[in-house]
PDB file of C-alpha atoms in Angstrom:
ATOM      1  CA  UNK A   3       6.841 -18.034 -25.469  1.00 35.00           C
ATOM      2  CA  UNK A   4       4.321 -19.652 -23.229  1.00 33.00           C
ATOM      3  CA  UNK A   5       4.462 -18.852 -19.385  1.00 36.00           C
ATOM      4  CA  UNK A   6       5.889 -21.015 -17.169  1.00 34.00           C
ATOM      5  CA  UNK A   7       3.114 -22.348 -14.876  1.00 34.00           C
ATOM      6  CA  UNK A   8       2.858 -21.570 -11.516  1.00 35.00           C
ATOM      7  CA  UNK A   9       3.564 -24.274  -8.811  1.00 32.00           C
ATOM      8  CA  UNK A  10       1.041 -23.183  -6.169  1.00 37.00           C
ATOM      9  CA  UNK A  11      -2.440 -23.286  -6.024  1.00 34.00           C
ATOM     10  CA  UNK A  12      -4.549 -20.506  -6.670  1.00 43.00           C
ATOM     11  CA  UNK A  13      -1.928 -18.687  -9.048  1.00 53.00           C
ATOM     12  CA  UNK A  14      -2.885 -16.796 -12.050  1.00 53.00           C
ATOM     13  CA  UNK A  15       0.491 -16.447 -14.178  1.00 53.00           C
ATOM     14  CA  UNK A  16       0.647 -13.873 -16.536  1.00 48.00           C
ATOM     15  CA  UNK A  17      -1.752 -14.385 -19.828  1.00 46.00           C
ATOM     16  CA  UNK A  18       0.339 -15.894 -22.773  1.00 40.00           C
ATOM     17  CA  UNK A  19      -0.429 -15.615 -26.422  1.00 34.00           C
ATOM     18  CA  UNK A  20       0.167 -19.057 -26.887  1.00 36.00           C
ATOM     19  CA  UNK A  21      -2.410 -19.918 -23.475  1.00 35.00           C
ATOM     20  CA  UNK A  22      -5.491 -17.126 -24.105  1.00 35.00           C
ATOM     21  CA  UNK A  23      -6.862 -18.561 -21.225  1.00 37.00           C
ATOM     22  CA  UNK A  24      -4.255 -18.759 -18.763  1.00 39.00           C
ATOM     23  CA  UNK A  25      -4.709 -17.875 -15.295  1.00 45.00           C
ATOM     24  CA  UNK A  26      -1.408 -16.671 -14.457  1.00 46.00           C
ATOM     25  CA  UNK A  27      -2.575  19.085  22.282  1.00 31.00           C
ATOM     26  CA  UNK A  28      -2.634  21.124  29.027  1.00 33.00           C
ATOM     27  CA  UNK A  29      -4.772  20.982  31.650  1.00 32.00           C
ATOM     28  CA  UNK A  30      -7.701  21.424  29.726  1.00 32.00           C
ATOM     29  CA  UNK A  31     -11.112  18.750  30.636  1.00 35.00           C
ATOM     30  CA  UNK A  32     -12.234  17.566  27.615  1.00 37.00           C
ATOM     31  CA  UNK A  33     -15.854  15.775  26.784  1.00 45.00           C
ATOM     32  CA  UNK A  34     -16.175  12.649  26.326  1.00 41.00           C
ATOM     33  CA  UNK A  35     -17.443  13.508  22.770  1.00 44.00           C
ATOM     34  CA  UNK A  36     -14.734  15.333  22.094  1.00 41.00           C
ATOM     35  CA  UNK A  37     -11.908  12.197  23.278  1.00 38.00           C
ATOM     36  CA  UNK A  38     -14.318   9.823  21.044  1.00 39.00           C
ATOM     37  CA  UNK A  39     -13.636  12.256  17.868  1.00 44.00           C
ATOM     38  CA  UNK A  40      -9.992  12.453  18.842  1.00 44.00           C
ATOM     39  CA  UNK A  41      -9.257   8.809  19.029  1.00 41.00           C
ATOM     40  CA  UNK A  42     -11.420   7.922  15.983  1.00 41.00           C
ATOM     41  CA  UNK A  43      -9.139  10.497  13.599  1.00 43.00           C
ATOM     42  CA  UNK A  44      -6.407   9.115  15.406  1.00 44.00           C
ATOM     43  CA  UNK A  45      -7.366   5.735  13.971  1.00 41.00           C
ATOM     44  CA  UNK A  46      -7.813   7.201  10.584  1.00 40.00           C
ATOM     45  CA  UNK A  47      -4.099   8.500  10.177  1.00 43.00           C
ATOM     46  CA  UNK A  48      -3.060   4.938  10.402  1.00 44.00           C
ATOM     47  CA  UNK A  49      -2.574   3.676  14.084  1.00 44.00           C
ATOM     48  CA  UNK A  50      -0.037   5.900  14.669  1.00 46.00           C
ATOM     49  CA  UNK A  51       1.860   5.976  18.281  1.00 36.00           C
ATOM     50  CA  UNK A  52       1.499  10.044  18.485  1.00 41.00           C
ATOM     51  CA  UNK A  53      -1.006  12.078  16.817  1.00 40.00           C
ATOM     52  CA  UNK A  54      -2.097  16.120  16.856  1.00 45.00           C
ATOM     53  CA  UNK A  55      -5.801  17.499  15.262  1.00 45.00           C
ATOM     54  CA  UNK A  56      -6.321  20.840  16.054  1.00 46.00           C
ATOM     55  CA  UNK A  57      -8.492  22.730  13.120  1.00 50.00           C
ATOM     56  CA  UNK A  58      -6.813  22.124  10.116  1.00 57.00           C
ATOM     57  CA  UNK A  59      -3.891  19.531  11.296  1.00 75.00           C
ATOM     58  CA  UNK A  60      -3.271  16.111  11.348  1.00 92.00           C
ATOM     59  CA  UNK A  61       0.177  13.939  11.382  1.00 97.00           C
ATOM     60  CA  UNK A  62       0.969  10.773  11.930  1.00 97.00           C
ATOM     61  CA  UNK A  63       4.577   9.383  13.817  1.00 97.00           C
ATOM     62  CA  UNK A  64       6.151   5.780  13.555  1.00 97.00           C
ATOM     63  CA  UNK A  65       6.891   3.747  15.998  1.00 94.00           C
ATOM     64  CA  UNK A  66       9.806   1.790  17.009  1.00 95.00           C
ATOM     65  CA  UNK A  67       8.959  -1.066  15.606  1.00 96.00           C
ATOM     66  CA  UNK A  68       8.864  -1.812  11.941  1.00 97.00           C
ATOM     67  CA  UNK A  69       5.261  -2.211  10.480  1.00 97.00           C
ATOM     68  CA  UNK A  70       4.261  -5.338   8.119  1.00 98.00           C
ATOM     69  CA  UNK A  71       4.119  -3.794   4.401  1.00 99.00           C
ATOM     70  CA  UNK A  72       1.199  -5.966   2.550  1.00 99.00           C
ATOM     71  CA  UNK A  73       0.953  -5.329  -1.288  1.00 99.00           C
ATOM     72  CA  UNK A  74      -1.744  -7.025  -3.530  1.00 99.00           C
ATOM     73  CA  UNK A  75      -1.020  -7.210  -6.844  1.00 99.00           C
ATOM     74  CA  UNK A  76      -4.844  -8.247  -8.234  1.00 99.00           C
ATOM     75  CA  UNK A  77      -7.472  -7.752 -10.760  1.00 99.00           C
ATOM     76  CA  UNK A  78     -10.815  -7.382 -11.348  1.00 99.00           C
ATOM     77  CA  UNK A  79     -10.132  -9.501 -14.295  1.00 98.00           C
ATOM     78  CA  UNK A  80      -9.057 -12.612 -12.086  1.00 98.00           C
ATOM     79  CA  UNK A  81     -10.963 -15.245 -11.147  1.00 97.00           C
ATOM     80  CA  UNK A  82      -8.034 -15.885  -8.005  1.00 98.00           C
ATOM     81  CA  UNK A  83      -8.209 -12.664  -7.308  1.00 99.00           C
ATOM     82  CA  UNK A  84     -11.553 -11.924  -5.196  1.00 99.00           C
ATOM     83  CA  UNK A  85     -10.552 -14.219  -2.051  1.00 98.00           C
ATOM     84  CA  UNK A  86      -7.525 -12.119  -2.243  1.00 99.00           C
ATOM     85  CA  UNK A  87      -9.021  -8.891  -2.345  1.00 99.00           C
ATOM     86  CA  UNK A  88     -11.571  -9.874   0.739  1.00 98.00           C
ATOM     87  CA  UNK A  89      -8.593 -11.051   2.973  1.00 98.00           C
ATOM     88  CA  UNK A  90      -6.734  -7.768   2.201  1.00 99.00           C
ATOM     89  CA  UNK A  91      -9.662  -5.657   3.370  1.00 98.00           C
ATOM     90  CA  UNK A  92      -9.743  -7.289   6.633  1.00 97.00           C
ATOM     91  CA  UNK A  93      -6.865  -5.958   7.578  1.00 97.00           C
ATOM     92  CA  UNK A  94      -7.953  -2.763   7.982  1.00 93.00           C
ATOM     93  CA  UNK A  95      -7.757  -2.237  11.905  1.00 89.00           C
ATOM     94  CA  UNK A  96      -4.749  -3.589  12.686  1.00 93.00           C
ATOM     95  CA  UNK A  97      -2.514  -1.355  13.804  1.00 90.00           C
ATOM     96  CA  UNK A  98       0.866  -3.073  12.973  1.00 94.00           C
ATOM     97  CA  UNK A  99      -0.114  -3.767   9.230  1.00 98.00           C
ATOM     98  CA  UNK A 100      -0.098  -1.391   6.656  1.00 98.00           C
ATOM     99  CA  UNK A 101      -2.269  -2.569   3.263  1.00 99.00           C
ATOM    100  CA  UNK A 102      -2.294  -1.625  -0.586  1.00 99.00           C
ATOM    101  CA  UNK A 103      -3.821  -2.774  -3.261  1.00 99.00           C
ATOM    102  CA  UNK A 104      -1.856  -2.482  -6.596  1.00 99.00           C
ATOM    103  CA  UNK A 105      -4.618  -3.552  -9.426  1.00 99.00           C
ATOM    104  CA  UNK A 106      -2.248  -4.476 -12.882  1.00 99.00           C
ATOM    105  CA  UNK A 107      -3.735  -4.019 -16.635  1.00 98.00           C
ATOM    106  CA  UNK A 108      -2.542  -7.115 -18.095  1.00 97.00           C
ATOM    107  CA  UNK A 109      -5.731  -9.366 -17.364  1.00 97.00           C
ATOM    108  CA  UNK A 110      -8.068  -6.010 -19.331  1.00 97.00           C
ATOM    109  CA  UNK A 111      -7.273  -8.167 -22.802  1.00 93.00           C
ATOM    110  CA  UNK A 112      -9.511 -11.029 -21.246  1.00 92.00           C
ATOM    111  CA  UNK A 113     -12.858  -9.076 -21.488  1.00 93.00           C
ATOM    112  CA  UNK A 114     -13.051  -6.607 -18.588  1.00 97.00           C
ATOM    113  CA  UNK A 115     -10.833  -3.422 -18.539  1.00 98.00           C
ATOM    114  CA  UNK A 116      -9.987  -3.430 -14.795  1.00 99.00           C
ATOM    115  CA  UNK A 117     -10.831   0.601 -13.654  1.00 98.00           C
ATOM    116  CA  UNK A 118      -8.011   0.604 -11.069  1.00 99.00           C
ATOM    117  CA  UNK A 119      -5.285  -0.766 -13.117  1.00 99.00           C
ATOM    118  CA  UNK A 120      -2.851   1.131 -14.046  1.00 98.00           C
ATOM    119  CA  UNK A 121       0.452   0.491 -16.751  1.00 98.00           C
ATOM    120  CA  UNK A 122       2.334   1.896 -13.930  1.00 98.00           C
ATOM    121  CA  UNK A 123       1.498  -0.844 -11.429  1.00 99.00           C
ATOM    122  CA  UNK A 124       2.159  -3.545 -14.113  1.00 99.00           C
ATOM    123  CA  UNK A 125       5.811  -2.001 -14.391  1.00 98.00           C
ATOM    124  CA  UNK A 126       6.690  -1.958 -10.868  1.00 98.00           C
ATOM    125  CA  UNK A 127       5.289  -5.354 -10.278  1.00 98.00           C
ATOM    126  CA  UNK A 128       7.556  -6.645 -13.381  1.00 98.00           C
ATOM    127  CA  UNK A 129      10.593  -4.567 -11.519  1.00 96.00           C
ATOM    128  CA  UNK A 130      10.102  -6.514  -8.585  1.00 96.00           C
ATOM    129  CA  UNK A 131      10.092  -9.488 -10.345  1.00 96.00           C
ATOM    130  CA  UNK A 132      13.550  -9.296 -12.114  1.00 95.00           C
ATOM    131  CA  UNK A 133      14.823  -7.679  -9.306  1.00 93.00           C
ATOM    132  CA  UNK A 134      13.742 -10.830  -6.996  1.00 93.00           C
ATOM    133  CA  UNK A 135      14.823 -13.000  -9.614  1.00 92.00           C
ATOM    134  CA  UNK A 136      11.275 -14.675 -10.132  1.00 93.00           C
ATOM    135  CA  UNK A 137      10.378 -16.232 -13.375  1.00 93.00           C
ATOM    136  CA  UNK A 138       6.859 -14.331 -13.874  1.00 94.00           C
ATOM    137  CA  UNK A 139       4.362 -12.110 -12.652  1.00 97.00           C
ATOM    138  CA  UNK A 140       1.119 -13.802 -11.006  1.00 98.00           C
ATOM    139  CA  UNK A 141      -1.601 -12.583  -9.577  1.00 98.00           C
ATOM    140  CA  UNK A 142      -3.158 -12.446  -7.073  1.00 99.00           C
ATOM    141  CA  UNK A 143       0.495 -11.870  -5.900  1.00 98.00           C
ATOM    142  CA  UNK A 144       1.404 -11.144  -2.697  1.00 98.00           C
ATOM    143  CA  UNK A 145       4.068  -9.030  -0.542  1.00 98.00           C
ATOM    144  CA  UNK A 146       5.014  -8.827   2.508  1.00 98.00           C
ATOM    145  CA  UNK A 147       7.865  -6.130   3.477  1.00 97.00           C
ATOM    146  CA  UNK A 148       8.963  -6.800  -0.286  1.00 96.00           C
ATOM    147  CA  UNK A 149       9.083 -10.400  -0.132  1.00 96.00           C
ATOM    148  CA  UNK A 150       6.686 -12.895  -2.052  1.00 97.00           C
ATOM    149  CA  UNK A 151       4.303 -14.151   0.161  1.00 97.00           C
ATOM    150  CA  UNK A 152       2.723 -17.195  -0.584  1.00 96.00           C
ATOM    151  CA  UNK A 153       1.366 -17.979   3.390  1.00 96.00           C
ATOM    152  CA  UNK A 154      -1.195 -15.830   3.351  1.00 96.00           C
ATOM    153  CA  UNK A 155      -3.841 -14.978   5.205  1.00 95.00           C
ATOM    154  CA  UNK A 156      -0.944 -15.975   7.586  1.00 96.00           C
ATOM    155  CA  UNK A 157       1.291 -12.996   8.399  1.00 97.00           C
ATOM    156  CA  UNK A 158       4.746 -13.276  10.085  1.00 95.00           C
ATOM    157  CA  UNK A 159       4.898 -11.792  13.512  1.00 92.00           C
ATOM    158  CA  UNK A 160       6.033  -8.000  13.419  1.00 89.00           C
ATOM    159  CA  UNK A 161       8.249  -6.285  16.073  1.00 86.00           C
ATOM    160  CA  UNK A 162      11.469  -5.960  14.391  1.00 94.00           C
ATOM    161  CA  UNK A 163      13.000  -3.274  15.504  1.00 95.00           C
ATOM    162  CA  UNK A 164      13.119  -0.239  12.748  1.00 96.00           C
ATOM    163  CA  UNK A 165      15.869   1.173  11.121  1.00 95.00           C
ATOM    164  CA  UNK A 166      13.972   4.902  10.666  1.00 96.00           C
ATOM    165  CA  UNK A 167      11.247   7.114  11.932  1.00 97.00           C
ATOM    166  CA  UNK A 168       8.649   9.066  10.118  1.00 98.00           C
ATOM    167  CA  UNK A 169       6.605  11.929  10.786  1.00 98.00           C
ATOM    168  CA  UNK A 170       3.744  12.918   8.603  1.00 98.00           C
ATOM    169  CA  UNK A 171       2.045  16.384   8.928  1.00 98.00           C
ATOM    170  CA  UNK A 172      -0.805  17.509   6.453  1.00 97.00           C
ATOM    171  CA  UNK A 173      -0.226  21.565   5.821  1.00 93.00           C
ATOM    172  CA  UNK A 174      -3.378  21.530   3.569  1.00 89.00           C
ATOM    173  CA  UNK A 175      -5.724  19.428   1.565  1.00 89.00           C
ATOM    174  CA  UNK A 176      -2.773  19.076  -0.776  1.00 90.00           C
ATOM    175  CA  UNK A 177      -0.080  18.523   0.623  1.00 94.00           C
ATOM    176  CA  UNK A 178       2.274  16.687   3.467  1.00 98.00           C
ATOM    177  CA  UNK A 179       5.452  17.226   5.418  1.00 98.00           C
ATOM    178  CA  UNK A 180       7.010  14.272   5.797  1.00 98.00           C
ATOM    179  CA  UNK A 181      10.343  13.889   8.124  1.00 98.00           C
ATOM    180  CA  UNK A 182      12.564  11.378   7.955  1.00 97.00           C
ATOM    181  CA  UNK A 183      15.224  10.536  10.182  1.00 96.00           C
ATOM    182  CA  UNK A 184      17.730   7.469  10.039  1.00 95.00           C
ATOM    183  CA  UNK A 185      18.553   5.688  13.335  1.00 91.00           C
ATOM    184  CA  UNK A 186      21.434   3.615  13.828  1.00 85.00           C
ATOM    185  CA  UNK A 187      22.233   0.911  11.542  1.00 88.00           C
ATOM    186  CA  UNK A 188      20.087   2.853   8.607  1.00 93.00           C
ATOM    187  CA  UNK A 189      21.472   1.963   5.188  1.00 94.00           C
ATOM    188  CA  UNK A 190      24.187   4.123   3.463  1.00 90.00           C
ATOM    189  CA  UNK A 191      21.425   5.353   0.804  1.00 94.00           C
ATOM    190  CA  UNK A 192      17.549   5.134   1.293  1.00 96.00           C
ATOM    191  CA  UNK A 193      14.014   5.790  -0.509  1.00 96.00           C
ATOM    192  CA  UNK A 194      11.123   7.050  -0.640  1.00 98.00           C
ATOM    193  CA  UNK A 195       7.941   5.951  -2.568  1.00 98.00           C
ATOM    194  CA  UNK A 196       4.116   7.060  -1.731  1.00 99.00           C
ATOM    195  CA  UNK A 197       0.545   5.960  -2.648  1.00 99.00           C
ATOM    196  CA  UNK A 198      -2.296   7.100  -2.604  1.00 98.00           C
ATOM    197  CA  UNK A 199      -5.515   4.925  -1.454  1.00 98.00           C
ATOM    198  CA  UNK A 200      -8.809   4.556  -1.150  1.00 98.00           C
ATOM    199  CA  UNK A 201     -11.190   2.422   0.528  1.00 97.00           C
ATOM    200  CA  UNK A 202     -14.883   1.192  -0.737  1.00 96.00           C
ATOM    201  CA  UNK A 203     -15.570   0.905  -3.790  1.00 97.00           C
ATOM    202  CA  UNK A 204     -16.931  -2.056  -5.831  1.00 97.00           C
ATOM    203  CA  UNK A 205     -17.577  -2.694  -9.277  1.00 98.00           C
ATOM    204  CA  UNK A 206     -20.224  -5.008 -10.997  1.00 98.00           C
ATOM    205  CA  UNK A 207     -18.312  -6.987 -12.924  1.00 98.00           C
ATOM    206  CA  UNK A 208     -19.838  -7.501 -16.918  1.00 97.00           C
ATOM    207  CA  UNK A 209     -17.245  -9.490 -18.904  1.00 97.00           C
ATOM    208  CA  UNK A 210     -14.286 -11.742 -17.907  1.00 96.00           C
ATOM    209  CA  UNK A 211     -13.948 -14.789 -15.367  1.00 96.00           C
ATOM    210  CA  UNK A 212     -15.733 -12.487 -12.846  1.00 98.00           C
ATOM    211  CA  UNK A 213     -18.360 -12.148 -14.738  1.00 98.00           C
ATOM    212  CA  UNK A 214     -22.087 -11.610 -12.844  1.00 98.00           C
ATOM    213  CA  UNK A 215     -20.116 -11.014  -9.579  1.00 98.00           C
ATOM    214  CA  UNK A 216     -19.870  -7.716  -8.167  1.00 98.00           C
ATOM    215  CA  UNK A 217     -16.375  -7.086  -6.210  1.00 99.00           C
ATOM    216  CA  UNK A 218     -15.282  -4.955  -3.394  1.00 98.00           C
ATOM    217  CA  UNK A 219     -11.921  -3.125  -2.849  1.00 98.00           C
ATOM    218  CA  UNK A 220     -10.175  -1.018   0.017  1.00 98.00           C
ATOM    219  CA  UNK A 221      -6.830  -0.103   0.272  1.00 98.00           C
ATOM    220  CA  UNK A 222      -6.870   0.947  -3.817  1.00 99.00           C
ATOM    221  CA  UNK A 223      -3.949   2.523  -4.728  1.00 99.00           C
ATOM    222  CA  UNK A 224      -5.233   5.188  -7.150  1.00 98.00           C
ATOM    223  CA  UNK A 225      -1.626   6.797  -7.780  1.00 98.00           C
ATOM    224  CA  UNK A 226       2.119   5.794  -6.894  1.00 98.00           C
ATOM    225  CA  UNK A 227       4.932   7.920  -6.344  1.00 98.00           C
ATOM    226  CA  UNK A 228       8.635   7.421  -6.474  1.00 98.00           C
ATOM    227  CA  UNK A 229      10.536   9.956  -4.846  1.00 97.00           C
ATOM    228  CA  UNK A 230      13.953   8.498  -5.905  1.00 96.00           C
ATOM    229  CA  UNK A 231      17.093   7.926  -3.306  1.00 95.00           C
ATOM    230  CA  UNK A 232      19.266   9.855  -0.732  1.00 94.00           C
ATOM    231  CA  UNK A 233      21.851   9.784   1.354  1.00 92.00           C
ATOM    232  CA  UNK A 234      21.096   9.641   5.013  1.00 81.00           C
ATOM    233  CA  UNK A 235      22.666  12.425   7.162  1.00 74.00           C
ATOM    234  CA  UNK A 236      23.108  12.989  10.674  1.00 70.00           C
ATOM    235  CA  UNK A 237      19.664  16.191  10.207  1.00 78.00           C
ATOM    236  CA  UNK A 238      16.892  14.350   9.251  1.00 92.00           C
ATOM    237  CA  UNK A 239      15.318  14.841   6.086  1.00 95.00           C
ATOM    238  CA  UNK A 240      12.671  17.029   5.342  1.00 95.00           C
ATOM    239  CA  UNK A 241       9.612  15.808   1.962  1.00 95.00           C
ATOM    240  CA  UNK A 242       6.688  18.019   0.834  1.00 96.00           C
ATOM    241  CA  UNK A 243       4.493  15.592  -0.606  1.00 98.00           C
ATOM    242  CA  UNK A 244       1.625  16.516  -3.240  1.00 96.00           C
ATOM    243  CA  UNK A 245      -0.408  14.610  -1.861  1.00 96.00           C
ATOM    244  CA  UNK A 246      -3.956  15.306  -1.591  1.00 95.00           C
ATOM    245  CA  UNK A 247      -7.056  15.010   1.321  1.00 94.00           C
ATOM    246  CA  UNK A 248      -9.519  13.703  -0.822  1.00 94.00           C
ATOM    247  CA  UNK A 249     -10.031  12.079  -5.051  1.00 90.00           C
ATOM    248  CA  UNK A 250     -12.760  11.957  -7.556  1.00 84.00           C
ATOM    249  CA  UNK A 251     -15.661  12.720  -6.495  1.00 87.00           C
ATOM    250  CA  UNK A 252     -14.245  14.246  -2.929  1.00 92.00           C
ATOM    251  CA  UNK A 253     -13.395  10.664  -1.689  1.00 93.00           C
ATOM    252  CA  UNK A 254     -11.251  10.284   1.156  1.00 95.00           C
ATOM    253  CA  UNK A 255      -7.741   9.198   0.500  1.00 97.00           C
ATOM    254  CA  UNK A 256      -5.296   7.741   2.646  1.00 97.00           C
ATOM    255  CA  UNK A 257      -1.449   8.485   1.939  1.00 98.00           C
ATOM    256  CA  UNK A 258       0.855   5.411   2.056  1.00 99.00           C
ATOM    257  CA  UNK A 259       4.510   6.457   2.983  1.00 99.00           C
ATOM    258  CA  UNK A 260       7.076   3.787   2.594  1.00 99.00           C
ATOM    259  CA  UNK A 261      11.058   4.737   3.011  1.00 98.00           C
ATOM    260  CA  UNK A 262      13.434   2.051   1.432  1.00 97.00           C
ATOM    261  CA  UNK A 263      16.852  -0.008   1.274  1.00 96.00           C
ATOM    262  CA  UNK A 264      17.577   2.111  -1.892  1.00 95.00           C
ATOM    263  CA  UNK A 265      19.829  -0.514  -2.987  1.00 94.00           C
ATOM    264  CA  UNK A 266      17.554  -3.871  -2.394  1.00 94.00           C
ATOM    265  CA  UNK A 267      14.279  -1.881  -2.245  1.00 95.00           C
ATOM    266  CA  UNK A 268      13.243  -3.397   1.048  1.00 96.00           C
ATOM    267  CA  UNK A 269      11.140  -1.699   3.009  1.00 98.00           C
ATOM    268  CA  UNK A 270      12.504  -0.164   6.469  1.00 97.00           C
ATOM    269  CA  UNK A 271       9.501   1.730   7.627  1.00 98.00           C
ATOM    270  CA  UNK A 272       6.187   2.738   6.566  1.00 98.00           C
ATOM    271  CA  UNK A 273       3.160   4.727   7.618  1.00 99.00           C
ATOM    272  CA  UNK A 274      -0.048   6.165   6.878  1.00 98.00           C
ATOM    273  CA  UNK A 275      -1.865   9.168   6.938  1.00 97.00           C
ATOM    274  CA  UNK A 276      -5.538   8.896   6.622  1.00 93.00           C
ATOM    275  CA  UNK A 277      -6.742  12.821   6.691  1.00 89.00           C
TER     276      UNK A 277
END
């Protein structure tokens, strides 16, 4: 059955048979070296409004506002996809907006096997979509707080106030506390998903629509978590994530926390960890 096409520009729809070429921590003076290295790994675990680094720790705290979830669903193997990819990488910085890149396989049949795709990324992408009630997967696709997104590079304004608050603690290069606790008005049952990205890389594209070009990516989601649903209580609620420092090749990672509506799968809060 042939794809329904999409009514926006720039869309690629998912490829068809029947279309092979559809586009679908007191009173201690510190240097001023010292403050500069503070405040620059305090930017690296994600904006966040409290931070700690002494030897071995990091964490990272939410704020009272709810941050702006972005998610890119893209491939190397799109020819949409690259303006898409650039716009998502300038928003590293900003301190209310939290990025990932989610790059699906089903564009690898077109000539060039994306290295960052992932069947697992397809699948939660195709969730989303019969969950929204959407006709088809697109890409470049996308989300903002779990909604489709077709404004971009336009954001909405954040500040909404948030629903939880998160507290992220490394304990070692592989591994994460993670505390959750539910404020008033939190949903009866909430969850918890987790990625982990990288920033950086670029590939010289050989085959495909992006053929000759040679594209860079940040905020690469090299592995996805779901830690499944809970009910709130009155304690908050305590994660250990397996979540390691650094990838192949001893690149940096940053960990992507995200808890959930369990029952819509909006997000409510996320943050990021970047040490």
């Amino acid at each position: 059955m042939q794809t329904p096409s999409p009514q926006w520009a720039g869309a690629h729809p998912l490829p068809s048979p029947d279309r092979p070429g559809a586009r679908p921590a007191g009173g201690v003076s510190l240097g001023l070296g010292t403050v500069l290295r503070r405040l620059w790994l305090a930017v690296l675990c994600g904006g966040a409004t409290s931070w700690a680094v002494a030897a071995d720790v990091c964490s990272a705290q939410s704020g009272p506002q709810q941050r702006l979830l972005v998610e890119l669903y893209t491939s190397e193997g799109c020819s949409s996809c690259p303006p898409a990819d650039r716009w998502l990488s300038s928003l590293r910085g900003q301190p209310q907006v939290l990025a990932v890149a989610f790059h699906v396989d089903y564009w690898d049949q077109l000539g060039w096997p994306d290295r960052f795709a992932q069947p697992a990324f397809t699948a939660r992408q195709q969730a989303l979509q019969r969950s929204s009630g959407a006709r088809f997967v697109y890409t470049p696709q996308v989300l903002v707080n779990g909604r489709d997104w077709r404004q971009w590079p336009q954001l909405p304004a954040a500040g909404v106030p948030a629903q939880v608050q998160l507290l992220a603690e490394r304990t070692g290069a592989a591994g994460v506390q993670l505390t959750v606790s539910p404020g008033a008005g939190a949903p009866a049952r909430l969850g918890l998903w987790w990625a982990l990205l990288e920033d950086g890389h670029q590939s010289a594209v050989k085959a495909g629509e992006n053929r000759g070009d040679t594209l860079r990516h940040d905020h690469v989601a090299r592995r996805w978590v779901d830690e499944g649903s809970w009910l709130p209580a009155a304690m908050p609620r305590r994660w250990t994530l397996a979540a390691p420092s650094h990838g192949e090749g001893g690149r940096a990672t940053k960990l992507l926390m995200v808890v959930t509506d369990a029952a819509s799968g909006a997000p409510l809060q996320a943050l990021q960890l970047g040490c």
